[in-house]
Tab-separated table of C-alpha atoms in Angstrom:
chain	number	residue	atom	x	y	z
A	1	MET	CA	-3.559	10.045	-5.046
A	2	GLN	CA	-5.867	7.060	-5.477
A	3	CYS	CA	-7.160	8.572	-8.739
A	4	GLY	CA	-3.611	9.034	-10.009
A	5	PHE	CA	-2.668	5.468	-9.090
A	6	ALA	CA	-5.839	4.154	-10.719
A	7	MET	CA	-5.081	5.961	-13.983
A	8	LEU	CA	-1.438	4.865	-13.893
A	9	CYS	CA	-2.452	1.241	-13.396
A	10	ALA	CA	-5.132	1.503	-16.089
A	11	GLY	CA	-2.497	2.720	-18.532
A	12	SER	CA	-0.177	-0.132	-17.637
A	13	VAL	CA	-2.491	-3.062	-18.343
A	14	ARG	CA	-4.126	-4.480	-21.434
A	15	GLN	CA	-7.541	-3.047	-22.289
A	16	LYS	CA	-9.374	-6.207	-21.213
A	17	ASN	CA	-8.100	-5.744	-17.625
A	18	VAL	CA	-8.783	-2.026	-17.099
A	19	LYS	CA	-12.041	-2.572	-15.173
A	20	ASN	CA	-10.346	-5.156	-12.993
A	21	ILE	CA	-7.467	-2.871	-12.027
A	22	MET	CA	-9.811	0.053	-11.378
A	23	LEU	CA	-11.838	-2.136	-9.011
A	24	LYS	CA	-8.646	-3.218	-7.242
A	25	ASN	CA	-7.751	0.438	-6.671
A	26	LEU	CA	-11.220	0.993	-5.220
A	27	LEU	CA	-10.752	-2.056	-2.996
A	28	ASP	CA	-7.518	-0.562	-1.685
A	29	ALA	CA	-9.478	2.419	-0.451
A	30	CYS	CA	-12.472	0.445	0.884
A	31	GLY	CA	-10.786	-2.686	2.241
A	32	GLY	CA	-7.842	-0.649	3.462
A	33	ALA	CA	-10.177	1.714	5.291
A	34	LEU	CA	-11.824	-1.190	7.112
A	35	GLY	CA	-8.493	-2.746	8.057
A	36	PHE	CA	-6.935	0.508	9.217
A	37	TRP	CA	-10.090	1.686	11.016
A	38	SER	CA	-10.657	-1.583	12.874
A	39	ILE	CA	-7.203	-2.477	14.201
A	40	GLY	CA	-4.537	-0.864	12.015
A	41	PHE	CA	-4.697	2.617	13.523
A	42	ALA	CA	-4.519	1.187	17.052
A	43	ASN	CA	-1.615	-1.089	16.131
A	44	ALA	CA	0.248	1.858	14.622
A	45	TYR	CA	-0.412	4.645	17.121
A	46	GLY	CA	-1.491	2.886	20.293
A	47	THR	CA	0.676	3.267	23.369
A	48	GLY	CA	2.267	0.691	25.608
A	49	GLY	CA	4.274	-1.466	23.224
A	50	LYS	CA	7.504	-1.471	21.241
A	51	PHE	CA	6.235	-3.845	18.511
A	52	ILE	CA	2.586	-2.738	18.193
A	53	GLY	CA	0.327	-0.426	20.156
A	54	GLY	CA	-1.119	-2.024	23.261
A	55	SER	CA	-3.743	0.526	24.285
A	56	THR	CA	-7.389	-0.021	23.362
A	57	ASP	CA	-8.537	3.568	22.856
A	58	LYS	CA	-7.934	3.552	19.092
A	59	PHE	CA	-9.401	0.169	18.080
A	60	PHE	CA	-12.455	0.967	15.923
A	61	LEU	CA	-11.673	4.584	16.941
A	62	ASN	CA	-13.110	3.928	20.435
A	63	ASP	CA	-12.655	6.945	22.687
A	64	TYR	CA	-10.957	8.717	19.819
A	65	GLY	CA	-13.489	11.261	18.680
A	66	GLY	CA	-13.805	14.860	17.675
A	67	GLY	CA	-12.890	16.755	14.553
A	68	ALA	CA	-9.121	16.864	15.006
A	69	ALA	CA	-8.972	13.160	15.898
A	70	HIS	CA	-10.887	12.162	12.787
A	71	ILE	CA	-8.694	14.388	10.638
A	72	ASP	CA	-5.639	12.670	12.140
A	73	PHE	CA	-7.109	9.233	11.397
A	74	PHE	CA	-7.993	10.149	7.799
A	75	PHE	CA	-4.543	11.675	7.207
A	76	GLN	CA	-2.838	8.500	8.445
A	77	PHE	CA	-5.264	6.306	6.496
A	78	THR	CA	-4.221	7.957	3.230
A	79	PHE	CA	-0.648	6.800	3.855
A	80	ALA	CA	-1.862	3.257	4.573
A	81	ALA	CA	-3.933	3.238	1.385
A	82	THR	CA	-0.932	4.510	-0.578
A	83	ALA	CA	1.269	1.688	0.725
A	84	ALA	CA	-1.414	-0.808	-0.320
A	85	THR	CA	-1.933	0.768	-3.745
A	86	ILE	CA	1.767	0.598	-4.647
A	87	VAL	CA	1.272	-3.148	-4.974
A	88	ALA	CA	-1.746	-2.833	-7.322
A	89	GLY	CA	0.366	-2.254	-10.415
A	90	THR	CA	2.710	-5.086	-9.507
A	91	VAL	CA	-0.005	-7.717	-9.261
A	92	ALA	CA	-1.990	-6.359	-12.216
A	93	GLU	CA	-3.406	-9.084	-14.445
A	94	ARG	CA	-2.123	-11.837	-12.129
A	95	CYS	CA	-4.090	-11.801	-8.875
A	96	LYS	CA	-7.648	-12.893	-8.083
A	97	MET	CA	-9.978	-10.265	-6.660
A	98	GLN	CA	-10.628	-12.145	-3.391
A	99	ALA	CA	-6.914	-12.604	-2.751
A	100	TYR	CA	-6.282	-8.937	-3.471
A	101	LEU	CA	-8.984	-7.802	-1.041
A	102	LEU	CA	-7.549	-10.038	1.688
A	103	TYR	CA	-4.066	-8.704	0.980
A	104	SER	CA	-5.287	-5.088	1.138
A	105	VAL	CA	-7.041	-5.581	4.486
A	106	PHE	CA	-4.102	-7.532	5.978
A	107	LEU	CA	-1.527	-4.982	4.844
A	108	THR	CA	-3.427	-1.986	6.254
A	109	ALA	CA	-4.528	-3.795	9.430
A	110	PHE	CA	-1.251	-5.409	10.458
A	111	VAL	CA	1.851	-5.221	8.225
A	112	TYR	CA	1.897	-1.473	7.551
A	113	PRO	CA	0.900	-0.552	11.152
A	114	VAL	CA	3.776	-2.622	12.573
A	115	VAL	CA	6.248	-0.641	10.447
A	116	VAL	CA	4.534	2.634	11.350
A	117	HIS	CA	4.626	1.839	15.053
A	118	ALA	CA	8.302	0.894	14.906
A	119	ILE	CA	9.346	4.139	13.193
A	120	TRP	CA	6.724	6.896	13.589
A	121	ASN	CA	5.401	6.088	17.061
A	122	GLY	CA	7.522	7.517	19.861
A	123	GLU	CA	7.507	4.129	21.605
A	124	GLY	CA	8.582	2.164	18.528
A	125	PHE	CA	11.832	0.239	18.762
A	126	LEU	CA	13.277	1.965	15.647
A	127	SER	CA	11.993	5.461	16.430
A	128	ALA	CA	14.485	8.259	17.047
A	129	ALA	CA	11.973	9.647	19.583
A	130	ASN	CA	12.281	6.487	21.695
A	131	LYS	CA	14.488	6.944	24.750
A	132	ASN	CA	16.082	3.551	24.151
A	133	PRO	CA	15.949	2.700	20.406
A	134	LEU	CA	17.338	-0.483	18.901
A	135	ASN	CA	21.165	-0.561	19.254
A	136	GLY	CA	21.034	3.035	20.513
A	137	VAL	CA	20.275	4.384	17.035
A	138	GLY	CA	16.863	5.669	15.986
A	139	MET	CA	15.428	6.182	12.531
A	140	ILE	CA	13.984	9.415	11.189
A	141	ASP	CA	11.718	8.891	8.192
A	142	PHE	CA	11.438	11.638	5.591
A	143	ALA	CA	7.964	12.098	4.081
A	144	GLY	CA	7.079	8.423	4.255
A	145	SER	CA	9.940	7.294	2.059
A	146	GLY	CA	10.921	4.520	4.438
A	147	VAL	CA	7.575	3.683	5.992
A	148	VAL	CA	5.064	4.035	3.162
A	149	HIS	CA	7.117	3.422	0.048
A	150	MET	CA	9.474	0.799	1.428
A	151	THR	CA	6.599	-1.199	2.919
A	152	GLY	CA	4.656	-1.023	-0.349
A	153	GLY	CA	7.758	-1.733	-2.431
A	154	CYS	CA	8.866	-4.747	-0.394
A	155	THR	CA	5.331	-6.122	-0.461
A	156	ALA	CA	5.238	-5.594	-4.237
A	157	LEU	CA	8.549	-7.423	-4.639
A	158	VAL	CA	7.303	-10.407	-2.648
A	159	ALA	CA	4.051	-10.441	-4.657
A	160	ALA	CA	5.947	-10.309	-7.965
A	161	ILE	CA	8.185	-13.201	-6.940
A	162	VAL	CA	5.220	-15.304	-5.794
A	163	LEU	CA	2.984	-14.565	-8.818
A	164	GLY	CA	5.619	-14.613	-11.563
A	165	PRO	CA	5.400	-12.801	-14.919
A	166	ARG	CA	2.138	-11.766	-16.562
A	167	VAL	CA	0.637	-14.464	-18.761
A	168	GLY	CA	0.473	-13.203	-22.325
A	169	ARG	CA	3.117	-10.532	-21.897
A	170	PHE	CA	6.338	-12.533	-22.186
A	171	TYR	CA	4.928	-16.035	-22.785
A	172	ASP	CA	1.921	-17.283	-24.719
A	173	ALA	CA	-0.830	-19.459	-23.200
A	174	ASP	CA	1.257	-22.598	-23.832
A	175	GLY	CA	4.294	-21.180	-22.000
A	176	LYS	CA	6.358	-20.503	-25.123
A	177	ILE	CA	8.438	-17.321	-25.214
A	178	LEU	CA	6.909	-14.616	-27.411
A	179	SER	CA	9.168	-13.301	-30.171
A	180	GLU	CA	8.368	-9.751	-29.029
A	181	PRO	CA	6.908	-8.936	-25.591
A	182	PHE	CA	3.554	-7.202	-25.441
A	183	THR	CA	4.272	-3.474	-25.127
A	184	PHE	CA	2.262	-0.932	-23.208
A	185	PRO	CA	1.035	2.346	-24.686
A	186	ALA	CA	2.991	5.541	-24.118
A	187	ARG	CA	0.054	7.126	-22.282
A	188	SER	CA	1.132	5.286	-19.140
A	189	VAL	CA	4.133	7.628	-18.920
A	190	SER	CA	1.881	10.696	-18.977
A	191	LEU	CA	-0.220	9.156	-16.223
A	192	GLN	CA	2.928	8.658	-14.127
A	193	VAL	CA	3.691	12.371	-14.559
A	194	LEU	CA	0.140	13.121	-13.358
A	195	VAL	CA	0.759	11.076	-10.199
A	196	TRP	CA	3.963	13.035	-9.569
A	197	MET	CA	2.128	16.352	-10.040
A	198	VAL	CA	-0.570	15.342	-7.561
A	199	TRP	CA	2.109	14.261	-5.090
A	200	ILE	CA	3.986	17.545	-5.362
């Protein structure tokens, strides 16, 4: 999915920013892997807490070895990376590389795992598997629509509000409104279809 997101983002930015957005997609995978591997996986799937996992066996994958365990970690990491990558297109052409790397690590190490623990972990306060969920009602997430996509979407909304519109798309360098906004090529639509095909 990272390749599909990278191509979608590349088709949605001006040519001068294609390398930048491709590097940001790579940083989602690399920085996100470090964040999720170090503390994110433990925060999400550790036991002993309603807010975040309290056990230490999954920090840095300590005492969590073997083929099936690593497959489980990698499977869950792909969801974390997807939540982080949703934001890449939103902040395209507006965010510094250092800030984006910090965001990617923070999202996969803390923000996303808190949501995962609350809903997907059996001890989470929103989980339907919890014996005593919040207000007696638990949440069942379907295919990551609430956990992965809502976390990424809400983060993208906050980022868009903080960063504002793209410079040069709606306004010129002096802040004057352009008579016609900069349009993006139609190939970005075909790249979106490619992402859907990979997802299906």
